[in-house]
Tab-separated table of C-alpha atoms and ligand atoms in Angstrom:
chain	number	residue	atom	x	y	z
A	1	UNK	CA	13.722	-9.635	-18.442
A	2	UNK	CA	15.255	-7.274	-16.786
A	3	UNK	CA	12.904	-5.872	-13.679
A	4	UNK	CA	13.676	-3.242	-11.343
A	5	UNK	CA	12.002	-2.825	-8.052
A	6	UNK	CA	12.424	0.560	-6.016
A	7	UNK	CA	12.516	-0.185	-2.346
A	8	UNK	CA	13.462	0.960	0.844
A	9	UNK	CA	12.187	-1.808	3.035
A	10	UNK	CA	11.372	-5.523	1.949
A	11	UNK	CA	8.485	-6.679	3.158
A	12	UNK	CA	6.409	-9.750	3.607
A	13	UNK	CA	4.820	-8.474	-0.017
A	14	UNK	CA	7.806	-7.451	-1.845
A	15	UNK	CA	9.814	-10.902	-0.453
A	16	UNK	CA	6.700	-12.903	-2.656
A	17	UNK	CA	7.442	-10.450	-5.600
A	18	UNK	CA	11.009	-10.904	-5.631
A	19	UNK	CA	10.569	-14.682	-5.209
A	20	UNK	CA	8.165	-14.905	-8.039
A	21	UNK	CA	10.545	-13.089	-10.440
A	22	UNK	CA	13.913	-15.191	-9.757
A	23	UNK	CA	11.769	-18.286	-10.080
A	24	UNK	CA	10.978	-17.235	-13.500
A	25	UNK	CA	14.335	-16.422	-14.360
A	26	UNK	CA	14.092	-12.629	-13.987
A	27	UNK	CA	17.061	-10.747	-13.951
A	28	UNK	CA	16.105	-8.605	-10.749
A	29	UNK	CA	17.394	-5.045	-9.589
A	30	UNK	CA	16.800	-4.387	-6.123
A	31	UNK	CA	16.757	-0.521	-6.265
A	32	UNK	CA	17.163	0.867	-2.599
A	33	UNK	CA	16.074	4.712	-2.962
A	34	UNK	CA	17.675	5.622	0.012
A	35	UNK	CA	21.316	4.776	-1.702
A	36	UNK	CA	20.449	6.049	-5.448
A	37	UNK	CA	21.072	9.479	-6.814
A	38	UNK	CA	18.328	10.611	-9.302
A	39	UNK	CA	20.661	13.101	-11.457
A	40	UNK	CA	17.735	14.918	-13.876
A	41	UNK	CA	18.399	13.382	-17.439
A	42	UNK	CA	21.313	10.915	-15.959
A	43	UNK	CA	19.812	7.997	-14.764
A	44	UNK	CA	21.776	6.047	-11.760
A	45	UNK	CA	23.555	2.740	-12.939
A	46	UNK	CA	21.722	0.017	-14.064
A	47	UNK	CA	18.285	1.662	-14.157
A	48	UNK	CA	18.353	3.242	-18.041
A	49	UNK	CA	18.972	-0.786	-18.977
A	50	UNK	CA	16.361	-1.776	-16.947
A	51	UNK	CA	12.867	-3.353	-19.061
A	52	UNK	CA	10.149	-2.090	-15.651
A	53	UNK	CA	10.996	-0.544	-12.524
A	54	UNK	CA	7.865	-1.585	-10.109
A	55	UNK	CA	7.750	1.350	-7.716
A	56	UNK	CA	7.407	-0.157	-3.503
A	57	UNK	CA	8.331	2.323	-2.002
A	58	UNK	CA	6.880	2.768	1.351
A	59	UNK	CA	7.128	6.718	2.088
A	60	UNK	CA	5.041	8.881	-0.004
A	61	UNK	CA	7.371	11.526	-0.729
A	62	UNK	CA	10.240	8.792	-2.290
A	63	UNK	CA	7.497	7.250	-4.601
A	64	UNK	CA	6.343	10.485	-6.000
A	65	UNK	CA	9.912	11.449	-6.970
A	66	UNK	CA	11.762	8.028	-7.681
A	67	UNK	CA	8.762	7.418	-9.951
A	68	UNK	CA	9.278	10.473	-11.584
A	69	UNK	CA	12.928	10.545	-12.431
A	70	UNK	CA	12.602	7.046	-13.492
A	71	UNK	CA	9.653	8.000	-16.142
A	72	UNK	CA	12.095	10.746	-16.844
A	73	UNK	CA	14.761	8.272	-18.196
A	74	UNK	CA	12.086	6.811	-20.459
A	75	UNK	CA	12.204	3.394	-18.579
A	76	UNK	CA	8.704	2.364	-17.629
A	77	UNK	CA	7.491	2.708	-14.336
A	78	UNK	CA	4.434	1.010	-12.552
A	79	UNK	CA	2.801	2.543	-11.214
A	80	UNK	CA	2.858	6.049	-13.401
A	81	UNK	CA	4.352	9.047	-11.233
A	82	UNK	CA	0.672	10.707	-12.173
A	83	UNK	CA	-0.503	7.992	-10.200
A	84	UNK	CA	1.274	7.664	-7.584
A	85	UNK	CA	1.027	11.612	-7.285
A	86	UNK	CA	-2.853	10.998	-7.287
A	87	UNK	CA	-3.126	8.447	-4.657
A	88	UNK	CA	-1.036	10.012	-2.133
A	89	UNK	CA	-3.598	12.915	-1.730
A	90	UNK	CA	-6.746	12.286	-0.378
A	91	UNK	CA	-8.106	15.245	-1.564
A	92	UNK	CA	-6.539	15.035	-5.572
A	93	UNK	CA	-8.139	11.214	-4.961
A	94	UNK	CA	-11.517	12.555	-4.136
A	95	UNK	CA	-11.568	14.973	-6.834
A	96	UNK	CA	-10.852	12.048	-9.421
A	97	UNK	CA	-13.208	9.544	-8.243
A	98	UNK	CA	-16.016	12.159	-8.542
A	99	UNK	CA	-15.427	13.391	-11.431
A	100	UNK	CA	-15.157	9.535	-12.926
A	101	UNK	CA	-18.686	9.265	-11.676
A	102	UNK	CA	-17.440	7.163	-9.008
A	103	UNK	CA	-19.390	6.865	-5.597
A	104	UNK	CA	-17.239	8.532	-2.804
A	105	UNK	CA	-18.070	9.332	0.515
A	106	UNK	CA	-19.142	13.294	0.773
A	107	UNK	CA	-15.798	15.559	1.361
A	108	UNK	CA	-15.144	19.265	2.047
A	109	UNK	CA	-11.183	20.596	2.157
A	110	UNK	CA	-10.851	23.669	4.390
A	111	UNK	CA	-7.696	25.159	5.126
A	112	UNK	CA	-8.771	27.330	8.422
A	113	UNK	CA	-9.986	25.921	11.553
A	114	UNK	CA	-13.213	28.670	11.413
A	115	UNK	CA	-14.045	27.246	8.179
A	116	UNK	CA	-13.139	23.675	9.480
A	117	UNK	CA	-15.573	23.823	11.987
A	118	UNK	CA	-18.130	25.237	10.160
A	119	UNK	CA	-17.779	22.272	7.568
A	120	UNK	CA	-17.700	19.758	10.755
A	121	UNK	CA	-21.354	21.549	11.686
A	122	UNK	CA	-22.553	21.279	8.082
A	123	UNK	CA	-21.823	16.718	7.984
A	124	UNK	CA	-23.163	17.022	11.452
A	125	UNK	CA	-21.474	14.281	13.883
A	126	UNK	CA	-20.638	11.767	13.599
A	127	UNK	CA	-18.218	12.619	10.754
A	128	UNK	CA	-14.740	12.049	10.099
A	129	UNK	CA	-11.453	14.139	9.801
A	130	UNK	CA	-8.470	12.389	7.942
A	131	UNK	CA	-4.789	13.926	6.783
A	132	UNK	CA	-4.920	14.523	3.080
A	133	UNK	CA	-1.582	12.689	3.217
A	134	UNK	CA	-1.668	9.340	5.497
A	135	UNK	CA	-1.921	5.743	5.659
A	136	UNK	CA	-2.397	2.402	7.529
A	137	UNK	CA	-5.130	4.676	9.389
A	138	UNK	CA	-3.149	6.940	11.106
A	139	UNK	CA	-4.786	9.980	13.000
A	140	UNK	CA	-7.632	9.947	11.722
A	141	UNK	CA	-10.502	10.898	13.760
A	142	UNK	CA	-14.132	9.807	14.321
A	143	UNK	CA	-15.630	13.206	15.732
A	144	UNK	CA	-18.600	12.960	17.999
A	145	UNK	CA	-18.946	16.560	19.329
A	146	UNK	CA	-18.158	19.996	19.074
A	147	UNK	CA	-15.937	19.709	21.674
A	148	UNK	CA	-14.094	17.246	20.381
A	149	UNK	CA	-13.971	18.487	17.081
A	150	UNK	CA	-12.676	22.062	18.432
A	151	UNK	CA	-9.778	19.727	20.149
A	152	UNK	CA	-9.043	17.948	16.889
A	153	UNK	CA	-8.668	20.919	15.085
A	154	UNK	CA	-6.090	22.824	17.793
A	155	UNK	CA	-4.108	20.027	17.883
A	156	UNK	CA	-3.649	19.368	14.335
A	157	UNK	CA	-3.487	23.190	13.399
A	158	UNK	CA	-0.525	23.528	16.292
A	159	UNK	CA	0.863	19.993	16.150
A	160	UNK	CA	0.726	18.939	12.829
A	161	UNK	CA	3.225	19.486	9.476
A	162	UNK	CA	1.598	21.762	7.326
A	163	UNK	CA	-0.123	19.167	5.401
A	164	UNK	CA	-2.426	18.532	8.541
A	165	UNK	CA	-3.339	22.240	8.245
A	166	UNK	CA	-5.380	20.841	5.090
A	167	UNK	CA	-8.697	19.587	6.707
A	168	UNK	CA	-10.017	16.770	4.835
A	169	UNK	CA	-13.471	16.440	6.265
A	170	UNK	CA	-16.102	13.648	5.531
A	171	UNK	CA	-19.450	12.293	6.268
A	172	UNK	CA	-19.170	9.053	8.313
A	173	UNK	CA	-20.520	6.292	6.433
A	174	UNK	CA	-22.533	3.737	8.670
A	175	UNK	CA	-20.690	0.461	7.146
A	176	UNK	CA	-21.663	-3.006	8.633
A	177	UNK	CA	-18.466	-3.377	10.657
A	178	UNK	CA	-16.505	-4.433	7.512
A	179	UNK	CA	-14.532	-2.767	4.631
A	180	UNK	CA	-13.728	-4.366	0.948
A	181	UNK	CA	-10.094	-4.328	-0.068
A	182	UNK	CA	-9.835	-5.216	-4.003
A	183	UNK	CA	-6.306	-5.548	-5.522
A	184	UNK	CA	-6.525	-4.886	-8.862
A	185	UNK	CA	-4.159	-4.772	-12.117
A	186	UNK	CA	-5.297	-1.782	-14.592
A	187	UNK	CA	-8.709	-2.138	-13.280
A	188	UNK	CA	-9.035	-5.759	-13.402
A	189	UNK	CA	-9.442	-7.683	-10.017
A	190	UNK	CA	-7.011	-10.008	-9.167
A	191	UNK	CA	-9.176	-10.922	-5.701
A	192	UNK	CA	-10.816	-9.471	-3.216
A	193	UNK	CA	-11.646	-9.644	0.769
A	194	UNK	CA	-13.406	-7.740	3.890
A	195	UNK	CA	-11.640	-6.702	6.566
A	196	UNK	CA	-13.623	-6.527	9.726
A	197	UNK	CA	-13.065	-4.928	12.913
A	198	UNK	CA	-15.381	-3.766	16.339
A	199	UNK	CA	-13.188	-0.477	15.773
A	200	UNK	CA	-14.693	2.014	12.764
A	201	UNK	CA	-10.965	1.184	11.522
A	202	UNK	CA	-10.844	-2.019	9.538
A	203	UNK	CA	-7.173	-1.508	8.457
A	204	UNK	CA	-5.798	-4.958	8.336
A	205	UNK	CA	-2.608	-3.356	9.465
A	206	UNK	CA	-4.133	-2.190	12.850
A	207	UNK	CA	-5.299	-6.252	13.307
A	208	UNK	CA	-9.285	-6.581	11.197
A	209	UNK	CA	-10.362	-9.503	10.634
A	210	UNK	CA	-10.082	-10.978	6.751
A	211	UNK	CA	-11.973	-13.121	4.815
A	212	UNK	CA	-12.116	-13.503	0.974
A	213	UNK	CA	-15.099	-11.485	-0.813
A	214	UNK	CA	-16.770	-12.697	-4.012
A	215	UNK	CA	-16.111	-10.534	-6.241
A	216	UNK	CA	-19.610	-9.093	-8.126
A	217	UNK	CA	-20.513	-7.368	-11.365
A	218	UNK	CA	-21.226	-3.926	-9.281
A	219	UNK	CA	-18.467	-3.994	-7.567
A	220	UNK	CA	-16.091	-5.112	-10.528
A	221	UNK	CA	-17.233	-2.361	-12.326
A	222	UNK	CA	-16.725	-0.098	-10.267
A	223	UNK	CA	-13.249	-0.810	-9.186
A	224	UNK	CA	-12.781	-0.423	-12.884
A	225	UNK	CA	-13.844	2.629	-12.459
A	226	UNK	CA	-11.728	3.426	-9.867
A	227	UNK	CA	-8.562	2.435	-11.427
A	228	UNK	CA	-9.040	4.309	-14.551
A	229	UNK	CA	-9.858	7.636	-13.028
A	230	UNK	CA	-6.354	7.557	-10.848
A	231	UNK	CA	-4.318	6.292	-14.027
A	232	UNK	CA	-4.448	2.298	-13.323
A	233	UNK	CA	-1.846	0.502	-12.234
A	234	UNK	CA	-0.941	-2.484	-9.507
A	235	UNK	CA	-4.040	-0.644	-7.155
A	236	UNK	CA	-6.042	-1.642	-3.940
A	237	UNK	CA	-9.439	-0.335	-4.027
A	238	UNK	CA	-11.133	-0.053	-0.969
A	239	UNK	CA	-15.084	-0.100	-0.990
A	240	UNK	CA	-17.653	0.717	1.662
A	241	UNK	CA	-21.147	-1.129	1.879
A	242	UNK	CA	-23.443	2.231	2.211
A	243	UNK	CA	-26.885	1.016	2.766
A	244	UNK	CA	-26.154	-2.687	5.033
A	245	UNK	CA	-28.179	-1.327	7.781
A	246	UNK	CA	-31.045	-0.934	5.857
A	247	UNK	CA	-30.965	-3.891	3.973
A	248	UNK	CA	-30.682	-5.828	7.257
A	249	UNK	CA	-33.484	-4.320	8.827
A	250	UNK	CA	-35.824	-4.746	5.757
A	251	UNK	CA	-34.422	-8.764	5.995
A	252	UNK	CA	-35.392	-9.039	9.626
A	253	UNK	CA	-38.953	-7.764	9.097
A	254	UNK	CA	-39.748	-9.757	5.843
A	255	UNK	CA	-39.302	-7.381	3.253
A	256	UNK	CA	-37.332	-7.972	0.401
A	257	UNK	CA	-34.021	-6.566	1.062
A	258	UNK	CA	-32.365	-4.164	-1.655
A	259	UNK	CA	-28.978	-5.114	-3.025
A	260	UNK	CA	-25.898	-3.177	-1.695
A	261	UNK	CA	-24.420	-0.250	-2.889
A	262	UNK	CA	-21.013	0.573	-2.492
A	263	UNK	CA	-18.672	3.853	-2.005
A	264	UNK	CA	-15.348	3.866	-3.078
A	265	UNK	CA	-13.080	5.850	0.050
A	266	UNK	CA	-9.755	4.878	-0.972
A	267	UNK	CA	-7.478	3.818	-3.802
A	268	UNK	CA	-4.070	2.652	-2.471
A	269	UNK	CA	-1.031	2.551	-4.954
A	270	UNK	CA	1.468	0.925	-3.063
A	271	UNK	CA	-0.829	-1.893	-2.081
A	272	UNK	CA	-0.232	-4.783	0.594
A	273	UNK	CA	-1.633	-7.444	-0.588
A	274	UNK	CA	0.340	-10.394	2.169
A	275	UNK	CA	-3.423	-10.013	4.105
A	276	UNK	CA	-5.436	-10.641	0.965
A	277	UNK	CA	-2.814	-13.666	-0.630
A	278	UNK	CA	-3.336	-15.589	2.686
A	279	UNK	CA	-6.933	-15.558	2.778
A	280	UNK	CA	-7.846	-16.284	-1.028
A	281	UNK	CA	-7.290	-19.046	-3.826
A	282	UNK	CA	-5.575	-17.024	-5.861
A	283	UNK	CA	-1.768	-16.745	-6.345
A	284	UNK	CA	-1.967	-12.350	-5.619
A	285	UNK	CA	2.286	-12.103	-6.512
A	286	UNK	CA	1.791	-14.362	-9.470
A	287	UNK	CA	-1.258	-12.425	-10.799
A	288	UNK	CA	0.866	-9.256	-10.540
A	289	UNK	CA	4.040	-10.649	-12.069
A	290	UNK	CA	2.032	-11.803	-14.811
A	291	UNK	CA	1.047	-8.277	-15.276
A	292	UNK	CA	4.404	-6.774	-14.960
A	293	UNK	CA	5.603	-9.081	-17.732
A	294	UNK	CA	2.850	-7.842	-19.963
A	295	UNK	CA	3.742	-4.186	-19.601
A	296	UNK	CA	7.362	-4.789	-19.991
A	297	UNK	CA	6.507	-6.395	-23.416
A	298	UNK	CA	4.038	-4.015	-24.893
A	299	UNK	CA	6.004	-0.864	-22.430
A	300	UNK	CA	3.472	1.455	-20.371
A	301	UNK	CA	1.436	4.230	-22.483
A	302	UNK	CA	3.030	7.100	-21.765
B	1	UNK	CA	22.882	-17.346	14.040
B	2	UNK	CA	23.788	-13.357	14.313
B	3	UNK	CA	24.238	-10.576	17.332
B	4	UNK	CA	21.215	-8.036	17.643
B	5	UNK	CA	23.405	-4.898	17.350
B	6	UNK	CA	20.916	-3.698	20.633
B	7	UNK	CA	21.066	-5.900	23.152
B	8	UNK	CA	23.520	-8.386	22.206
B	9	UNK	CA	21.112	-11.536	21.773
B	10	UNK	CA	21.286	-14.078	19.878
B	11	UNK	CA	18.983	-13.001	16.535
B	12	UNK	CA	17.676	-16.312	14.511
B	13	UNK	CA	17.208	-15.321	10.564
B	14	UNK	CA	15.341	-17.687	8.385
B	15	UNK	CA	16.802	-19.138	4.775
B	16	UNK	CA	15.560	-16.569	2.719
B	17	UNK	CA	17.191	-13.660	3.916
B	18	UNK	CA	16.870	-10.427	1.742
B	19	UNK	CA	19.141	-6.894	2.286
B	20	UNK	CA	16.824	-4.860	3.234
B	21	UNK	CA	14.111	-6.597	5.045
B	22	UNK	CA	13.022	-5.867	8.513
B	23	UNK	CA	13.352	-8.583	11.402
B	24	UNK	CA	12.748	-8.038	15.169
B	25	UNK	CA	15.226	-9.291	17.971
B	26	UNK	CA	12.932	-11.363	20.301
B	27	UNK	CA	14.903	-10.356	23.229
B	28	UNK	CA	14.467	-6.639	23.311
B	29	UNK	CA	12.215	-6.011	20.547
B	30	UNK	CA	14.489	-3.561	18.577
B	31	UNK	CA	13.986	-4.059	14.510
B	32	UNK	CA	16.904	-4.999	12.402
B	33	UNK	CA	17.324	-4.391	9.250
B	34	UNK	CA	19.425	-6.913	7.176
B	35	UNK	CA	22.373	-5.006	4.994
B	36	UNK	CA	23.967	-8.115	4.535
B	37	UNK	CA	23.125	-11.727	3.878
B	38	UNK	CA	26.503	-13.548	3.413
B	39	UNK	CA	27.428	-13.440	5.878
B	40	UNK	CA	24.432	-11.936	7.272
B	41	UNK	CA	25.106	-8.262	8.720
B	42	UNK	CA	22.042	-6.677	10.852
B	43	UNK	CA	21.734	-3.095	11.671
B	44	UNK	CA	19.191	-1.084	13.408
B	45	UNK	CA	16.617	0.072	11.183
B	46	UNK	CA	15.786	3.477	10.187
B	47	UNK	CA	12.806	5.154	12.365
B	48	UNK	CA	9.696	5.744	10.497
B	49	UNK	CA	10.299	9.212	9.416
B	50	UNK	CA	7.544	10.457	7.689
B	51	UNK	CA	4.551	9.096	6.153
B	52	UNK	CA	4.943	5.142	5.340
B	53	UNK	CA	2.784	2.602	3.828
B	54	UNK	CA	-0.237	1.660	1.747
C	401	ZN	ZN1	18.029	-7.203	20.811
């Protein structure tokens, strides 16, 4: 097959891709979208041939569009531009998961600082500001005051590109010290892990600890969920344990202790999934080449 | 064995080299990104320009 993958820096992840597909005799196209021109309705060379393109691009704005022109050629694309569109926004990503029925921590979007505030009073503190548009963890804040939440709010109103004039606000969720990252391929789990840190961020970028996660029917399901309400795709789905402090407590004074629920606060579409194929069993790049040759056979649903 | 385009060091690249990954010099920490792999060509790679990763 021929298999196109949209890049502008190889990583650890798209090095085990790449090395899965030539050993299976995959013709590959390394497509570096900082040296393509997307004409619209004339493809660049060697793309309109191509069987998939698997979008890695690591900057949000590059996936959106690449994605987009390359749907617009009719070549498949994974994931969908819809998708990738989706996932970049934290707010658009809130708004999906709810309305799937999904469990999502409690949000409020305000586009003043007046009305920020006044949201910030409403959660109560602690709670949590995040950029609509961000990743690996970056500025977000864990507001414990007034005063600090007045700060936050200058500085991102004065500071920030006008996407961090959208306030994405949310209730701080009281998780056991651990996240659960689950990479999954049109809603099926490939694996699973927690990433634990002492910091409220468990990014395994910014150094948590990992460790695989077995994988139950609650949480399946509801990474199923997940998946189908931003599109599917090659996703990571990251859940939050919402009532382990409970359950502990009810443990340590002899009650029975009530199964964990989860919320779902993220859904990732240009997943890194190095972290998770070092601590598990299961061959991650495999899994996902697997995939990739199934959608290249039966094409993607428009 | 190649020359770290920053500081002139000596930069050690593993087997499976791969235009367009991302190694560090260990001398003076500046990332490289490969452009080239035979023979194998390092530049300095692009800043982080706007909002990257997962
Ligand atoms: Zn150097």
């Amino acid at each position: 097959m021929q298999i196109g993958i949209l890049y502008s820096r190889i990583r650890k992840d798209e090095k085990l891709l790449l090395s899965e597909l030539r050993e299976r005799g995959h013709d590959v196209e390394k497509l570096d979208v900082r040296k393509l021109e997307f004409g619209v309705g004339d493809p660049p060379e060697g793309v309109a041939d191509l069987d998939i393109v698997l979008d890695r691009c690591l900057a949000t704005s590059r996936s959106r569009y690449a994605t987009q022109f390359v749907d617009s050629y009719g070549v498949p694309v994974v994931n969908a531009p819809d998708t990738a569109d989706l996932c970049a926004d934290k707010a658009k990503t809130s708004i999906a998961l709810d309305d799937a029925g999904v469990p999502t921590p409690e949000t409020t979007v305000a586009f003043d600082t007046d009305s920020a505030l006044s949201a910030i009073e409403e959660f109560g503190y602690p709670c949590v500001v995040k950029p609509v548009v961000g990743s690996w963890g970056r500025l977000m804040a864990k507001l414990e005051s007034r005063s600090a939440a007045e700060a936050v709010l200058e500085h991102k109103a004065t500071l920030g590109h006008y996407e961090h004039k959208v306030f994405y606000i949310q209730e701080f969720v009281e998780k056991p010290g651990r996240d659960i990252r689950v990479v999954a391929l049109d809603g099926e789990p490939v694996a699973a892990m927690t990433r634990s840190a002492d910091h409220w961020l468990t990014n395994a970028a910014k150094g948590a600890q990992t460790q695989e996660f077995e994988l139950t029917p609650e949480v399946e399901a509801l990474v199923e969920k997940a998946s189908d309400a931003v599109g599917g795709g090659l996703l990571g789905v990251d859940l939050m344990e919402t009532n382990a402090a409970q359950s502990a407590a009810e443990q340590s004074s002899g009650d029975e202790p009530r199964d964990p629920s989860y919320t779902v606060h993220e859904v990732n579409h240009t997943v890194e999934f190095k972290a998770l194929n070092d601590c598990v069993d299961t061959d991650v790049p495999a899994a996902v080449v697997d995939w990739l040759e199934a959608k290249a056979e039966t094409g993607v649903p428009a | 064995m190649t020359e770290c385009v920053e500081c002139g060091a000596e930069v050690s690249l593993h087997e499976d080299l791969e235009v367009g990954e991302i190694v560090d010099c260990d001398t003076c920490g500046q990332e490289l990104e490969v452009v080239d792999t035979e023979p194998p060509v390092l530049d300095r790679a692009p800043e982080l320009d706007e909002d990257w990763g997962e």
